[in-house]
Structures are given as structure tokens and as C-alpha cells.
Tab-separated table of C-alpha atoms in Angstrom:
chain	number	residue	atom	x	y	z
A	1	MET	CA	-0.001	-0.004	-0.002
A	2	ASP	CA	2.530	2.535	-1.218
A	3	PHE	CA	-0.077	5.299	-1.313
A	4	VAL	CA	-0.119	5.429	2.472
A	5	LYS	CA	3.647	5.475	2.892
A	6	ARG	CA	4.837	9.039	3.139
A	7	ASN	CA	8.215	10.591	3.775
A	8	PHE	CA	8.505	13.653	6.005
A	9	GLU	CA	11.861	15.407	5.793
A	10	LYS	CA	12.938	17.360	8.878
A	11	VAL	CA	9.401	17.708	10.150
A	12	GLY	CA	7.188	15.824	12.532
A	13	ILE	CA	3.852	14.141	12.204
A	14	SER	CA	1.085	16.387	13.458
A	15	LEU	CA	-2.165	14.765	14.543
A	16	THR	CA	-5.325	16.429	15.796
A	17	VAL	CA	-8.361	14.824	17.401
A	18	LEU	CA	-11.393	16.115	19.206
A	19	LEU	CA	-12.347	14.412	22.449
A	20	VAL	CA	-15.788	14.991	23.833
A	21	ALA	CA	-17.448	13.963	27.074
A	22	ALA	CA	-20.960	15.235	26.794
A	23	ASN	CA	-24.645	14.451	26.929
A	24	ILE	CA	-25.464	12.027	24.097
A	25	LEU	CA	-28.479	14.104	23.143
A	26	TRP	CA	-26.053	16.968	22.454
A	27	CYS	CA	-28.159	19.208	24.671
A	28	VAL	CA	-25.093	20.763	26.255
A	29	THR	CA	-25.190	23.646	23.803
A	30	GLY	CA	-28.676	24.459	25.049
A	31	LYS	CA	-27.758	24.642	28.705
A	32	ALA	CA	-27.336	27.832	30.733
A	33	GLU	CA	-24.183	29.869	30.383
A	34	PRO	CA	-21.125	28.003	31.713
A	35	LYS	CA	-20.163	28.952	35.246
A	36	THR	CA	-16.672	27.462	35.172
A	37	GLN	CA	-14.093	29.166	32.993
A	38	PRO	CA	-11.693	26.768	31.247
A	39	THR	CA	-8.537	26.245	33.271
A	40	VAL	CA	-5.268	24.321	33.206
A	41	THR	CA	-3.758	23.568	36.609
A	42	ILE	CA	-0.238	22.159	36.837
A	43	ALA	CA	0.845	20.497	40.077
A	44	LYS	CA	3.468	17.964	41.083
A	45	GLY	CA	2.790	14.746	39.230
A	46	LYS	CA	-0.522	15.815	37.734
A	47	ILE	CA	-2.289	18.210	35.387
A	48	VAL	CA	-5.980	19.109	35.550
A	49	LEU	CA	-7.894	20.582	32.593
A	50	GLU	CA	-11.436	21.683	33.361
A	51	ASN	CA	-14.445	23.574	32.127
A	52	SER	CA	-18.175	23.487	32.928
A	53	TYR	CA	-18.685	20.144	31.197
A	54	THR	CA	-15.577	18.032	31.657
A	55	ARG	CA	-12.584	17.515	33.931
A	56	TYR	CA	-9.463	15.758	32.605
A	57	LEU	CA	-6.723	14.497	34.895
A	58	LEU	CA	-3.305	13.666	33.445
A	59	SER	CA	-0.700	11.921	35.581
A	60	THR	CA	2.962	12.757	34.904
A	61	GLU	CA	4.462	10.616	37.651
A	62	LYS	CA	5.519	7.924	35.174
A	63	GLY	CA	5.482	9.285	31.674
A	64	LEU	CA	1.929	10.279	30.853
A	65	LEU	CA	-1.419	8.666	31.710
A	66	LEU	CA	-4.947	9.927	31.216
A	67	GLU	CA	-6.497	9.042	34.580
A	68	GLU	CA	-9.752	10.918	34.401
A	69	VAL	CA	-12.331	12.027	31.850
A	70	PHE	CA	-15.060	13.166	34.210
A	71	ASN	CA	-18.402	14.129	32.711
A	72	LYS	CA	-19.956	16.662	35.075
A	73	GLU	CA	-23.330	16.294	33.375
A	74	ILE	CA	-23.808	12.712	34.623
A	75	GLY	CA	-21.152	12.580	37.376
A	76	ASP	CA	-19.039	9.768	35.957
A	77	ASN	CA	-15.338	9.213	35.286
A	78	TYR	CA	-15.085	7.303	32.007
A	79	ILE	CA	-11.577	5.992	32.746
A	80	LYS	CA	-12.186	2.927	34.920
A	81	HIS	CA	-8.620	1.532	34.991
A	82	PRO	CA	-6.149	4.423	34.503
A	83	ALA	CA	-3.117	2.164	34.084
A	84	LEU	CA	-4.559	1.036	30.724
A	85	SER	CA	-5.209	4.528	29.382
A	86	LYS	CA	-1.879	5.352	27.707
A	87	LEU	CA	-3.149	8.269	25.556
A	88	PHE	CA	-0.850	7.401	22.624
A	89	VAL	CA	0.999	4.331	21.344
A	90	ILE	CA	3.827	4.362	18.773
A	91	THR	CA	4.764	1.118	17.030
A	92	MET	CA	8.212	0.763	15.446
A	93	GLY	CA	8.806	-2.761	14.176
A	94	ALA	CA	9.091	-4.948	17.282
A	95	TRP	CA	9.005	-1.878	19.538
A	96	GLN	CA	5.747	-0.601	20.989
A	97	LEU	CA	6.167	2.635	22.893
A	98	ASP	CA	3.286	4.103	24.826
A	99	SER	CA	3.042	7.408	26.657
A	100	THR	CA	4.377	5.904	29.906
A	101	LYS	CA	7.717	5.121	28.237
A	102	PHE	CA	8.477	8.779	27.498
A	103	GLU	CA	10.118	11.286	29.837
A	104	VAL	CA	8.282	14.544	30.511
A	105	VAL	CA	10.658	17.340	29.601
A	106	ASP	CA	8.569	20.491	29.868
A	107	ILE	CA	5.058	21.543	30.900
A	108	LYS	CA	3.570	24.979	30.293
A	109	LYS	CA	0.151	26.562	30.113
A	110	GLY	CA	-1.159	29.409	28.049
A	111	GLN	CA	-4.289	31.324	27.181
A	112	GLU	CA	-6.122	32.195	23.998
A	113	THR	CA	-9.448	33.914	23.533
A	114	GLU	CA	-11.829	32.056	25.886
A	115	ALA	CA	-9.563	28.983	25.906
A	116	ALA	CA	-6.923	27.548	28.236
A	117	ILE	CA	-4.014	25.663	26.653
A	118	LEU	CA	-1.645	22.958	27.851
A	119	TYR	CA	1.781	22.496	26.252
A	120	LEU	CA	3.634	19.323	27.184
A	121	SER	CA	6.888	18.012	25.707
A	122	MET	CA	8.256	14.472	26.120
A	123	SER	CA	11.269	12.559	24.855
A	124	HIS	CA	12.340	8.943	24.433
A	125	PRO	CA	16.181	8.980	24.463
A	126	PRO	CA	16.692	5.380	23.188
A	127	THR	CA	14.917	6.189	19.914
A	128	SER	CA	15.482	9.970	19.817
A	129	LEU	CA	11.755	10.547	19.352
A	130	TRP	CA	10.290	13.785	20.629
A	131	VAL	CA	6.571	14.282	21.322
A	132	ASP	CA	4.756	17.587	21.752
A	133	LEU	CA	1.192	17.521	23.097
A	134	LYS	CA	-1.075	20.540	22.919
A	135	VAL	CA	-4.542	20.531	24.472
A	136	ILE	CA	-7.023	23.354	23.909
A	137	ILE	CA	-10.019	23.504	26.245
A	138	ASP	CA	-12.646	26.215	25.925
A	139	ASN	CA	-16.251	26.691	27.070
A	140	SER	CA	-17.632	24.029	24.736
A	141	SER	CA	-17.991	20.289	25.352
A	142	GLU	CA	-15.309	19.545	22.735
A	143	THR	CA	-11.634	19.563	23.652
A	144	LYS	CA	-8.958	19.646	20.971
A	145	TRP	CA	-5.877	17.420	21.393
A	146	LEU	CA	-2.897	17.832	19.088
A	147	LEU	CA	0.130	15.521	18.981
A	148	LYS	CA	3.331	16.227	17.085
A	149	ILE	CA	6.049	13.581	16.761
A	150	THR	CA	9.562	14.561	15.686
A	151	ASN	CA	12.427	12.267	14.750
A	152	LYS	CA	15.641	13.700	16.221
A	153	ALA	CA	17.764	10.700	15.268
A	154	SER	CA	20.261	10.702	12.405
A	155	LYS	CA	18.288	8.172	10.342
A	156	GLU	CA	14.714	7.787	9.212
A	157	MET	CA	12.322	5.348	10.874
A	158	GLU	CA	9.032	3.689	10.022
A	159	LEU	CA	6.275	3.920	12.582
A	160	LYS	CA	2.548	3.768	13.250
A	161	VAL	CA	0.817	6.030	15.743
A	162	CYS	CA	-2.400	5.440	17.693
A	163	PHE	CA	-3.718	8.692	19.118
A	164	PRO	CA	-5.716	8.839	21.225
A	165	ALA	CA	-5.424	5.349	22.697
A	166	LEU	CA	-8.232	5.303	25.253
A	167	GLY	CA	-8.110	1.980	27.068
A	168	SER	CA	-10.369	0.917	29.950
A	169	ILE	CA	-12.953	3.478	28.924
A	170	GLN	CA	-16.525	2.905	30.095
A	171	VAL	CA	-19.608	5.041	30.663
A	172	GLY	CA	-21.421	4.187	33.879
A	173	GLU	CA	-21.198	1.146	36.124
A	174	LYS	CA	-21.980	-1.700	33.687
A	175	ILE	CA	-20.007	-2.427	30.536
A	176	GLU	CA	-23.097	-4.195	29.142
A	177	ASP	CA	-24.926	-0.837	29.060
A	178	ASN	CA	-22.307	0.686	26.751
A	179	TYR	CA	-23.389	1.039	23.134
A	180	TYR	CA	-21.182	2.204	20.292
A	181	LEU	CA	-21.475	3.896	16.920
A	182	TYR	CA	-18.644	2.653	14.727
A	183	PRO	CA	-18.135	4.253	11.292
A	184	HIS	CA	-18.464	1.212	9.007
A	185	GLU	CA	-20.541	2.073	5.922
A	186	GLY	CA	-23.658	3.690	7.387
A	187	GLY	CA	-22.425	3.205	10.929
A	188	TRP	CA	-22.665	0.120	13.151
A	189	ILE	CA	-24.733	0.648	16.291
A	190	ASN	CA	-24.699	-2.122	18.877
A	191	HIS	CA	-23.553	-3.165	22.345
A	192	VAL	CA	-22.273	-6.695	21.643
A	193	PRO	CA	-18.630	-7.788	22.163
A	194	VAL	CA	-16.568	-6.794	19.155
A	195	ASP	CA	-13.024	-6.138	17.889
A	196	LEU	CA	-13.138	-3.730	14.955
A	197	LYS	CA	-10.612	-2.056	12.688
A	198	MET	CA	-11.486	-0.122	9.568
A	199	GLY	CA	-9.208	2.136	7.565
A	200	TRP	CA	-9.738	5.163	5.361
A	201	ALA	CA	-7.345	6.852	2.974
A	202	HIS	CA	-9.798	9.705	2.472
A	203	ALA	CA	-12.392	11.521	4.537
A	204	GLN	CA	-15.581	9.667	5.480
A	205	ILE	CA	-17.349	9.322	8.840
A	206	GLN	CA	-14.213	9.632	10.954
A	207	ILE	CA	-15.777	9.264	14.387
A	208	ILE	CA	-16.312	6.681	17.120
A	209	ASP	CA	-19.067	7.279	19.645
A	210	LEU	CA	-19.538	5.418	22.932
A	211	TYR	CA	-22.638	6.034	25.014
A	212	ASN	CA	-24.769	4.692	27.837
A	213	PRO	CA	-28.506	5.283	27.308
A	214	ARG	CA	-29.265	4.437	30.951
A	215	ARG	CA	-26.935	7.168	32.247
A	216	GLY	CA	-27.677	9.619	29.432
A	217	GLY	CA	-24.028	10.328	28.648
A	218	GLY	CA	-21.174	9.319	26.407
A	219	ILE	CA	-17.992	10.280	24.632
A	220	TYR	CA	-16.874	10.487	21.039
A	221	ILE	CA	-13.543	10.924	19.309
A	222	ARG	CA	-13.101	12.137	15.775
A	223	SER	CA	-10.247	13.103	13.540
A	224	ASN	CA	-9.833	16.811	12.875
A	225	ASP	CA	-7.495	16.177	9.942
A	226	ASN	CA	-9.053	18.416	7.300
A	227	LYS	CA	-6.022	18.119	5.023
A	228	ASP	CA	-6.632	14.385	4.659
A	229	ILE	CA	-2.973	13.446	4.218
A	230	TYR	CA	-2.859	10.487	6.575
A	231	TYR	CA	-4.363	7.053	6.234
A	232	LYS	CA	-6.446	6.469	9.363
A	233	THR	CA	-7.644	3.255	10.994
A	234	PHE	CA	-10.366	3.399	13.620
A	235	ASP	CA	-9.752	0.819	16.343
A	236	PHE	CA	-12.529	-0.249	18.694
A	237	LYS	CA	-12.700	-3.218	21.065
A	238	LYS	CA	-15.323	-4.260	23.590
A	239	LYS	CA	-14.794	-7.396	25.665
A	240	PRO	CA	-17.191	-7.625	28.612
A	241	GLU	CA	-16.249	-11.148	29.745
A	242	PRO	CA	-12.767	-12.703	30.107
A	243	ASP	CA	-13.802	-16.046	28.625
A	244	LYS	CA	-15.803	-14.607	25.740
A	245	ALA	CA	-13.760	-13.660	22.697
A	246	PRO	CA	-15.134	-10.642	20.813
A	247	PHE	CA	-16.175	-10.845	17.183
A	248	ARG	CA	-13.151	-9.952	15.062
A	249	TYR	CA	-13.528	-7.770	11.999
A	250	CYS	CA	-10.539	-6.213	10.236
A	251	ALA	CA	-11.094	-4.705	6.807
A	252	ALA	CA	-7.894	-2.678	6.688
A	253	ASP	CA	-4.434	-3.817	5.642
A	254	ASP	CA	-2.642	-6.437	7.743
A	255	ASP	CA	-0.313	-3.721	9.022
A	256	THR	CA	-3.133	-2.569	11.316
A	257	ALA	CA	-3.130	-5.876	13.210
A	258	THR	CA	-0.846	-4.562	15.965
A	259	GLU	CA	-2.679	-5.075	19.254
A	260	ILE	CA	-3.201	-1.687	20.862
A	261	PHE	CA	-5.835	-2.662	23.418
A	262	ASN	CA	-4.644	-5.779	25.181
A	263	PHE	CA	-6.997	-6.642	28.038
A	264	ASP	CA	-9.266	-9.463	29.234
A	265	VAL	CA	-12.206	-7.204	30.034
A	266	GLY	CA	-12.797	-3.642	28.913
A	267	ILE	CA	-13.446	-1.148	26.138
A	268	GLY	CA	-10.785	0.521	24.008
A	269	MET	CA	-11.211	3.166	21.325
A	270	GLY	CA	-8.562	4.962	19.303
A	271	ILE	CA	-7.438	6.244	15.926
A	272	ILE	CA	-4.338	4.787	14.257
A	273	VAL	CA	-3.031	7.686	12.185
A	274	GLY	CA	-0.443	6.924	9.543
A	275	LEU	CA	-0.761	3.227	8.733
A	276	LEU	CA	2.928	3.117	7.962
A	277	VAL	CA	4.833	6.406	7.951
A	278	THR	CA	8.493	6.946	7.186
A	279	LEU	CA	9.650	9.775	9.386
A	280	GLY	CA	12.824	11.492	8.295
A	281	PRO	CA	15.368	13.056	10.662
């Protein structure tokens, strides 16, 4: 699949996704004026991003973990097992590097019109990879996450990136109550165990939605790549019982078969951006 192999000379890969924790009826835009201004709070070992709708908690004690996506509308933290929520995963041949394997180098916060911004830089000395994360949170229910990966080694490398990699995600108390909208053809809507991967080389319905009709809340992720230069594979897995293997469906190239969400019980959702990218120094 040569059309998805791209060479980037002296630049990084820049990825943008929108992460939303909101009411599934999308009534949040019809609520009263927000009372909580968007903020970024940096403390020892943790970072909190918050507005009237959502609170995110990032742990920086060991690399980077997304420990909390708290929906204030329904009072639920969607991250049930934080150790499995690695935020991003980079695959390089036999190597699989997740966000806990990187060293946090710098953390800053900034401000734009009605938005608070987090800037976080990380490095992985053994591979000379550098990662820059930028998160923009404003008064809406959508939060924009941008990831830039730079190769600072003296030679090029081939890699695949999953961002975001949201493992152990679940809305409410029961995994059985979690339904999903997966963007295959007209969209698959169900709640049964499943292991899905589907790739696009051009723009279609680039969104995964997870929701709990009993709790009246959910979360979706979608690509914000309006330039459409990266092949994208949407990865979704739901396994509610350890002895019950999910239905496997993989319509993309075999290169997408790398296991991102490796667990006995849980839900994982992510976007593999750049099926196979050659990143120049």
C-alpha cells in the first residue's frame, strides 16, 4: 500500500483529534451559560484541565497517563482503569512505545481567547523521538488534542501512531450498558462484544461514539485532519467477559493488526493515524 507510505523530511507528524465527554443528546449547547471558565492547573505529578462540562486528569508521575475524563453532566469518570489509558502508542517494528515510556521534559500553560491551553513536551532517548502535546479547552464540550512527533535521530524510521489510545474506557457502572457507533458504511450501532478495525485513505465518517442510554451520557472521538494526508484506521474493542472472545472484523491492511488494546475485560477506542509512515530526521 505505497499510497499510504509518506516521507517527512525534517518535520514531525502532526495529529489532531477532538475528544468529547458530553450528553449524548447533544443538549449541552442548550444549557445555561457556563459557570466554570476553562482552566489548566499544573501540580506535582498531575495536570488538571477543566471547564463546565468536563474535567481531565493527566498523571505525569511515570510518563503520561490519562487518569480521568469526568463528565460533570452525569457525574461519571469514564476511565475505569487508569493504568490502561496510555493516551498514545507508537509502534516501530518490534518496539511498541506508549506514553508511559516517554520522559516529561517540559510543561507549560497558556491562554487564547476564551480557551486555556496545555503544552507538554516528552522525549524517548533510546529512539530519539520527541513528542509535543497541545490541548485546547474552551467553554464548549469539545476539547482539541494535538500531537506532534519529531524524529531527532540521524536516520529515518518507520512507525505507526495510535492517538488517542483510550483503554479501559466505560460510561457508567456496567459495561453491558455501553453502546457504540462505529463508522463502518452507514455506521454500526450495537452493544455486543466486538473487535473492529477499519481504515480510510480519504475523509468519510471519521468518528467513534460510545454512550450509555441508561446514564444519558457518552464520549466520542473524531479526527480533525481536514487536510486528509494520513491514512487512518479506527480501532474499537469491547470485551465484557474474560472467557468470551469478541467478534473480530478487520477490513484494513494487515499492518493494522498490531494489538493496541490488550486486556481481558474492557473497552478501548482509538485512531491509528499513519498506517505506515516513514519519518525522516
